[in-house]
Amino acid sequence: MHKDATREMTEHVLDVIKDHDLRGEAMYGDQRTAIGVIGEKEKLDEGKVMRLPGVKEILLVSKPYKKVSREYKPENTVVKIGNVEFGAGPPVIIAGPCGVESEEQIMTIAKGVKERGAHILRGGAFKPRTSPYSFQGMGEEGLKLLAKAREETGLPIVTELISDDHLDMFDQYVDMIQIGARNMQNFDLLKKAAKLKKPILLKRGMSATVEEFLLAAEYILNEGNKDVVLCERGIRTFEKSTRNILDLNSLALIRETSHLPIIADPSHAAGRYDLVAPLGYAALATGADGLIVEVHHKPDEAMSDGKQSLTLDNFEEMMDKLKKMRLLNGDD
Amino acid sequence: MHKDATREMTEHVLDVIKDHDLRGEAMYGDQRTAIGVIGEKEKLDEGKVMRLPGVKEILLVSKPYKKVSREYKPENTVVKIGNVEFGAGPPVIIAGPCGVESEEQIMTIAKGVKERGAHILRGGAFKPRTSPYSFQGMGEEGLKLLAKAREETGLPIVTELISDDHLDMFDQYVDMIQIGARNMQNFDLLKKAAKLKKPILLKRGMSATVEEFLLAAEYILNEGNKDVVLCERGIRTFEKSTRNILDLNSLALIRETSHLPIIADPSHAAGRYDLVAPLGYAALATGADGLIVEVHHKPDEAMSDGKQSLTLDNFEEMMDKLKKMRLLNGDD
Amino acid sequence: MHKDATREMTEHVLDVIKDHDLRGEAMYGDQRTAIGVIGEKEKLDEGKVMRLPGVKEILLVSKPYKKVSREYKPENTVVKIGNVEFGAGPPVIIAGPCGVESEEQIMTIAKGVKERGAHILRGGAFKPRTSPYSFQGMGEEGLKLLAKAREETGLPIVTELISDDHLDMFDQYVDMIQIGARNMQNFDLLKKAAKLKKPILLKRGMSATVEEFLLAAEYILNEGNKDVVLCERGIRTFEKSTRNILDLNSLALIRETSHLPIIADPSHAAGRYDLVAPLGYAALATGADGLIVEVHHKPDEAMSDGKQSLTLDNFEEMMDKLKKMRLLNGDD
Amino acid sequence: MHKDATREMTEHVLDVIKDHDLRGEAMYGDQRTAIGVIGEKEKLDEGKVMRLPGVKEILLVSKPYKKVSREYKPENTVVKIGNVEFGAGPPVIIAGPCGVESEEQIMTIAKGVKERGAHILRGGAFKPRTSPYSFQGMGEEGLKLLAKAREETGLPIVTELISDDHLDMFDQYVDMIQIGARNMQNFDLLKKAAKLKKPILLKRGMSATVEEFLLAAEYILNEGNKDVVLCERGIRTFEKSTRNILDLNSLALIRETSHLPIIADPSHAAGRYDLVAPLGYAALATGADGLIVEVHHKPDEAMSDGKQSLTLDNFEEMMDKLKKMRLLNGDD
């Protein structure tokens, strides 16, 4: 309440709170009066309270998400895809090219990353590009090539969904559905994807807060799909010397706040291949449940994101060093 | 090029550039060598160049957007809806509630804002809410009430599209389609909305750069729909004392860079009703082609955004002061 | 408190609060318990409370600043320099070059801006430059030239203080002391400058929050110097298409929260001369108590900031348009 | 150049460039003309060029820093304090309380962190506090207690300098001088501190870019002091769920760009003790040359920063886990 709010004003606010089926208690101090409110936030719009005479400021104490929180479910959620498990201990390594470009390309990379220890194959068939003039992906043909690579290597496949027009195709071909950063708050797509009942890899929006990120996951859980893996991929800040800043503070915090597994994408955070491995080490050292990295056998011929792709050799070095730090077996 | 790049490395880079049908020229300095490249950026992926021996850094000079730029079309685009014109001089005032809540509500507000000088009625029927537990709008019933308010007042209506499931309804009822900040990079929705051939109000994403914003508009123009009105609605920064920061720097810059009209949304930028009018004055003083403001006859009973809605009286005061500053007639 | 905190834990927290001479009250809800605390925050460190068993989160309600707030002093502070008054109604226009470069330069500009309606002359003699290799100002010679320009034109002078080595000189020559954005939290300099008992123009740090900004002013008031004029000069965000983003949200908010006058610096916010005037209109339309703008008679020969300096003609156009919007007389 | 710039305009720009002793070359394309310039940037102000007819945009290619860069000095700089070495391989661990509070406190903590493997003792004697009403440190008495703790344990001491009034004291008592985030661009203090010829721990400003950070270090090197250790301590972003975001992207990049050692401060980045260790693991995994962490034997009684201080037990666990990851010996 304002410093000069009268006792009548305070009592009026308490009445309004009571009328909305909530419990309010006033604390009268020397300088000013505070009112605490207990009950479900949804019952009373902030705007209504803000307008009451004498009200100065409203602070929200409780978090708006429920099903994603550890308070709701204390033990870790384990998301299974075949015999790959996110959140069960050892980190899961997802690797592959930015986009599927040809059969030869995806087969070479799939075998290459499999041999070097990857658990899941990534690769874009439909690409959401900032510019309408950039390469937009191979489409359904790309999905078929991914499925073929799965047959060949046994690696499950994850790829990004950008339109509800493709739901049937994704149902048919894909093991794990990625929702990209740009669509994190495309709630319509979240709900439709959730209904396929396949595991979802949900990337954090470029400037989504932790709360917005968890609420986007809440949309999926709220549709009855519990298989959500979160992905921190770097946030947008004032600093432009690298593409995004990998936000390990939020990753560490989410591991405390939520029971969902969370992995990191050092490739999109770094934006340049020489920084991918150091950020990958950092993410697993912080406790991430896995990594998703871009790997290309010939990055200098890639049709997109060549700048940030590891070669197969780079990928092998990264995996070796992770082993040396004991970050791959999950017993830390 | 790196300081210690050899002449062979430089010549190899020049060869690669030539192979991709581009023209490159080397400038040899005492300290280092720079290579300038002229031609279409799409022909050569950055990643390929970045990997060549001796290459240190790549800087992009030209902008990736075309059809939205003043270089492509120097004169202002005028977007017409009935006899309302964006970009022709006098600013266009769009007003109305955050969400349509009832017939009585939308009729009262529609008449109220019309009497006080508004040109277009706003009101959400489908609401994209951060939390799945918040009020999601009245749906088609809301669109029908908006249409009824249009009949009654003659004001054209603008409302937000959040799913391609609603394209037919929007085609039937709506005069101008709003694409909200969260969907600015939902390229699938942009392209589908563009095809309805109705004017589109494109809101800037919460942390979209000017370039990303203009490229989102480029997606619409690229589908053959030229009737795009841009909307600056505040950006996300470190500063949390108000909801977003109205970015008038970018608004002023876009007026130079693009031929498309651009308006401002002081309500979402401010997040609190007492700052809406001062930011509205600021936007028109900077040269905005209009404003979109939230107005509610009883904001303390609004189901959403009551905290930032003007009352009809507040709206009247704002309009009066705008007249006094000679910001409504467009002759400055 | 945590959802599963016991009643004993809650009571222990209440005991600790009482031991520190504060008053605490518990509100027991179905889901969780909240504790409200009333009294002076300084008495109990957050860290102590955070560690007590069962404590989940601490939210601060009251603001840490006192003397700068309207609650402490409801009426506007008017800062006087000769017969120029900040905060009394009509906005104050400060104009002049980025840096003093020569007698001819500062005299020409001083006369030029005086004729066109400026009230105070600005000009840097000591320049805080990001790089040690950039022009660092003329030093004391620059102060003498400013003083000479004051004699000639009658305009009071404001210039930036960057070292306590210069306190005596500033005491001798300067009418108003500017503390630049980079030194906003150089508390040692703030306290020493305050003791000169001259009016201080305090610029907001590039990424200072409103609270930090007001607390920096509080340092000055706390030394017994009440003559502080705040200056919003643009904040650092993810958006790089212009140098900074002029934060008019915070300017409007500070006008409500604090009794101190606040002006805007559109030159540093814009970073390019063609956007200075539009942002200047915006700031005064929002209610700023003045503007500080860089003006140079030959900006293409300026030793610094030529890119963002207005010519004398540009300045005249800006002043004319401000008059047309009735933003110069202060009767709005 | 603008798309419609004439050949005369281009030639005029080339003449101006030549007049300033720089070399310019024009590249004529179909759409537009670009001009490359080679030579020292300082010779020609951007503003001058920006104003020439036909000029559209200026892009800077070369970096403004010199002595801090790897191009200037390819091999790592090793900063020695007694037998502690930054940048030589094994990371250096700095630990201690936020502020010195009493002899008993600093002695207990100094012995505690020494036993658990710390190499240097930290502790503030002069505290730069956002609010003038917060605890400002013990002053000279604090420096004496730090010196006493050094005698007792053999640990060198590092503490923050906030005023040039204290230079003599720091010369007498301190082994390494910390320049805090708020003073990173207090160039006057940087230059004066540099002259003491003691090693300097330079913290990155809360929103300083990598370039500004390196240029602040350049100020110190430019005074002839080569013993600079950089410190990444978290940057300010839109995300407020933790205090700052530890920017390991920039840390990894600076390790490539500069020869100076760089350490991380996970305590200030996290702002809460439970996230300090995970961020510490991350920083060393990325390749940081050391850590600086806040440790207090009784954090619930600390006079400042208790919320983010590790206990001695927490510190021991962190050191054990770092050993397990083989991150302490520096052979990775």
Coordinates of N, CA and C in Angstrom, one line a residue, chain C residues 67-70 73-81 84-94 120 176 199-204 213-214 217 220-221 225-233 250-265 283-284 287-292:
Chain C
K67 N 16.1 9.4 0.1 CA 16.1 10.9 -0.1 C 15.7 11.3 -1.6
V68 N 15.9 10.4 -2.5 CA 15.6 10.7 -3.9 C 14.1 10.5 -4.2
S69 N 13.4 9.8 -3.3 CA 12.0 9.4 -3.7 C 11.0 10.5 -3.4
R70 N 9.9 10.4 -4.1 CA 8.7 11.3 -3.9 C 8.1 11.0 -2.6
K73 N 10.0 13.3 -0.4 CA 9.8 14.7 -0.8 C 8.8 14.8 -2.0
P74 N 7.5 15.0 -1.7 CA 6.6 14.9 -2.8 C 6.7 16.0 -4.0
E75 N 7.1 17.2 -3.6 CA 7.1 18.2 -4.7 C 8.4 18.1 -5.5
N76 N 8.4 18.6 -6.7 CA 9.5 18.6 -7.6 C 10.7 19.4 -7.0
T77 N 11.9 18.9 -7.2 CA 13.1 19.7 -6.9 C 13.4 20.5 -8.1
V78 N 13.7 21.8 -7.8 CA 14.1 22.7 -8.9 C 15.6 23.0 -8.7
V79 N 16.4 22.7 -9.7 CA 17.8 22.9 -9.7 C 18.1 24.2 -10.5
K80 N 18.7 25.2 -9.8 CA 19.0 26.5 -10.4 C 20.5 26.7 -10.7
I81 N 20.7 27.2 -11.9 CA 22.1 27.6 -12.3 C 21.9 29.0 -12.9
V84 N 18.8 29.8 -15.0 CA 18.3 28.6 -15.7 C 17.7 27.7 -14.6
E85 N 16.5 27.1 -14.8 CA 15.9 26.2 -13.8 C 15.5 24.9 -14.4
F86 N 16.0 23.8 -13.8 CA 15.6 22.5 -14.2 C 14.4 22.0 -13.3
G87 N 13.4 21.6 -13.9 CA 12.3 21.0 -13.1 C 11.2 22.0 -12.8
A88 N 11.3 23.3 -13.3 CA 10.3 24.3 -12.9 C 9.2 24.4 -14.0
G89 N 9.4 23.7 -15.1 CA 8.3 23.8 -16.1 C 8.9 23.7 -17.5
P90 N 9.3 24.8 -18.1 CA 9.9 24.8 -19.4 C 11.2 24.0 -19.4
P91 N 11.4 23.1 -20.4 CA 12.6 22.3 -20.5 C 13.8 23.1 -20.8
V92 N 14.9 22.6 -20.2 CA 16.2 23.3 -20.4 C 17.0 22.6 -21.5
I93 N 17.5 23.4 -22.5 CA 18.3 22.8 -23.6 C 19.8 23.1 -23.4
I94 N 20.5 22.0 -23.3 CA 22.0 22.0 -23.2 C 22.5 21.6 -24.5
I120 N 22.3 26.3 -21.8 CA 23.5 25.9 -21.2 C 24.5 25.4 -22.3
M176 N 28.3 23.5 -13.7 CA 27.5 22.2 -13.4 C 28.5 21.1 -13.8
P199 N 25.8 22.1 -8.7 CA 24.8 21.2 -9.3 C 25.5 20.1 -10.1
I200 N 25.0 18.9 -10.0 CA 25.6 17.7 -10.7 C 24.6 17.2 -11.7
L201 N 25.1 16.9 -12.9 CA 24.4 16.2 -14.0 C 24.8 14.8 -13.9
L202 N 23.9 13.9 -13.5 CA 24.3 12.5 -13.3 C 23.8 11.6 -14.4
K203 N 24.6 11.1 -15.2 CA 24.2 10.3 -16.4 C 24.0 8.8 -15.9
R204 N 23.0 8.2 -16.5 CA 22.7 6.8 -16.1 C 23.7 5.9 -16.8
F213 N 20.5 3.6 -10.5 CA 20.6 5.0 -11.0 C 20.2 5.9 -9.8
L214 N 19.0 5.6 -9.2 CA 18.5 6.4 -8.1 C 19.4 6.3 -6.9
A217 N 22.3 8.6 -7.3 CA 21.9 10.0 -6.9 C 21.8 10.1 -5.4
I220 N 24.9 11.2 -3.7 CA 25.1 12.6 -3.7 C 24.3 13.4 -2.7
L221 N 23.0 13.1 -2.7 CA 22.1 13.7 -1.7 C 22.6 13.4 -0.3
N225 N 24.3 17.4 -0.8 CA 24.2 18.2 -2.1 C 22.8 17.8 -2.7
K226 N 21.9 18.7 -2.7 CA 20.5 18.4 -3.3 C 20.4 18.7 -4.7
D227 N 21.4 19.3 -5.3 CA 21.2 19.8 -6.7 C 21.6 18.8 -7.7
V228 N 20.8 17.8 -7.9 CA 21.1 16.7 -8.8 C 20.1 16.7 -10.0
V229 N 20.6 16.7 -11.2 CA 19.8 16.5 -12.4 C 20.1 15.2 -13.0
L230 N 19.1 14.3 -13.2 CA 19.4 13.0 -13.7 C 19.4 13.1 -15.3
C231 N 20.1 12.2 -15.9 CA 20.1 12.2 -17.4 C 20.0 10.8 -18.0
E232 N 18.9 10.5 -18.7 CA 18.7 9.2 -19.4 C 19.4 9.4 -20.7
R233 N 20.4 8.4 -21.0 CA 21.2 8.6 -22.3 C 21.2 7.3 -23.1
S250 N 11.7 4.3 -18.5 CA 12.3 4.6 -17.2 C 12.2 6.1 -16.9
L251 N 12.4 6.9 -18.0 CA 12.3 8.3 -17.7 C 10.9 8.7 -17.2
A252 N 9.8 8.1 -17.8 CA 8.5 8.4 -17.4 C 8.3 7.8 -15.9
L253 N 8.8 6.7 -15.7 CA 8.7 6.1 -14.3 C 9.4 6.9 -13.3
I254 N 10.6 7.4 -13.6 CA 11.4 8.2 -12.6 C 10.7 9.5 -12.3
R255 N 10.0 10.1 -13.3 CA 9.3 11.3 -13.0 C 8.2 11.1 -12.0
E256 N 7.7 9.8 -11.9 CA 6.7 9.5 -10.9 C 7.3 9.2 -9.5
T257 N 8.5 8.5 -9.6 CA 9.1 7.9 -8.4 C 10.0 8.9 -7.7
S258 N 10.6 9.8 -8.4 CA 11.6 10.7 -7.8 C 11.2 12.2 -8.0
H259 N 11.6 13.0 -7.1 CA 11.3 14.5 -7.2 C 12.4 15.2 -8.0
L260 N 13.5 14.4 -8.4 CA 14.6 15.1 -9.1 C 14.3 15.3 -10.5
P261 N 14.8 16.4 -11.1 CA 14.6 16.6 -12.5 C 15.3 15.6 -13.4
I262 N 14.8 15.2 -14.5 CA 15.5 14.3 -15.4 C 15.4 14.8 -16.8
I263 N 16.6 14.8 -17.5 CA 16.6 15.2 -18.9 C 17.1 14.0 -19.7
A264 N 17.1 14.2 -21.1 CA 17.5 13.1 -22.0 C 18.6 13.5 -22.9
D265 N 19.5 12.6 -23.2 CA 20.6 12.8 -24.2 C 20.3 12.0 -25.4
A283 N 11.5 12.6 -26.2 CA 11.8 12.7 -24.8 C 11.0 13.9 -24.2
L284 N 11.0 15.0 -24.9 CA 10.2 16.1 -24.3 C 8.7 15.8 -24.3
G287 N 7.8 14.1 -21.3 CA 7.8 14.9 -20.1 C 9.2 15.2 -19.5
A288 N 10.2 14.9 -20.3 CA 11.6 15.2 -19.8 C 11.7 16.7 -19.5
D289 N 12.6 17.0 -18.5 CA 12.8 18.4 -18.1 C 13.9 19.1 -18.9
G290 N 14.3 18.4 -20.0 CA 15.3 19.1 -20.8 C 16.0 18.1 -21.7
L291 N 16.9 18.6 -22.5 CA 17.7 17.8 -23.5 C 19.2 18.2 -23.4
I292 N 20.1 17.3 -23.6 CA 21.5 17.6 -23.8 C 21.8 17.1 -25.2

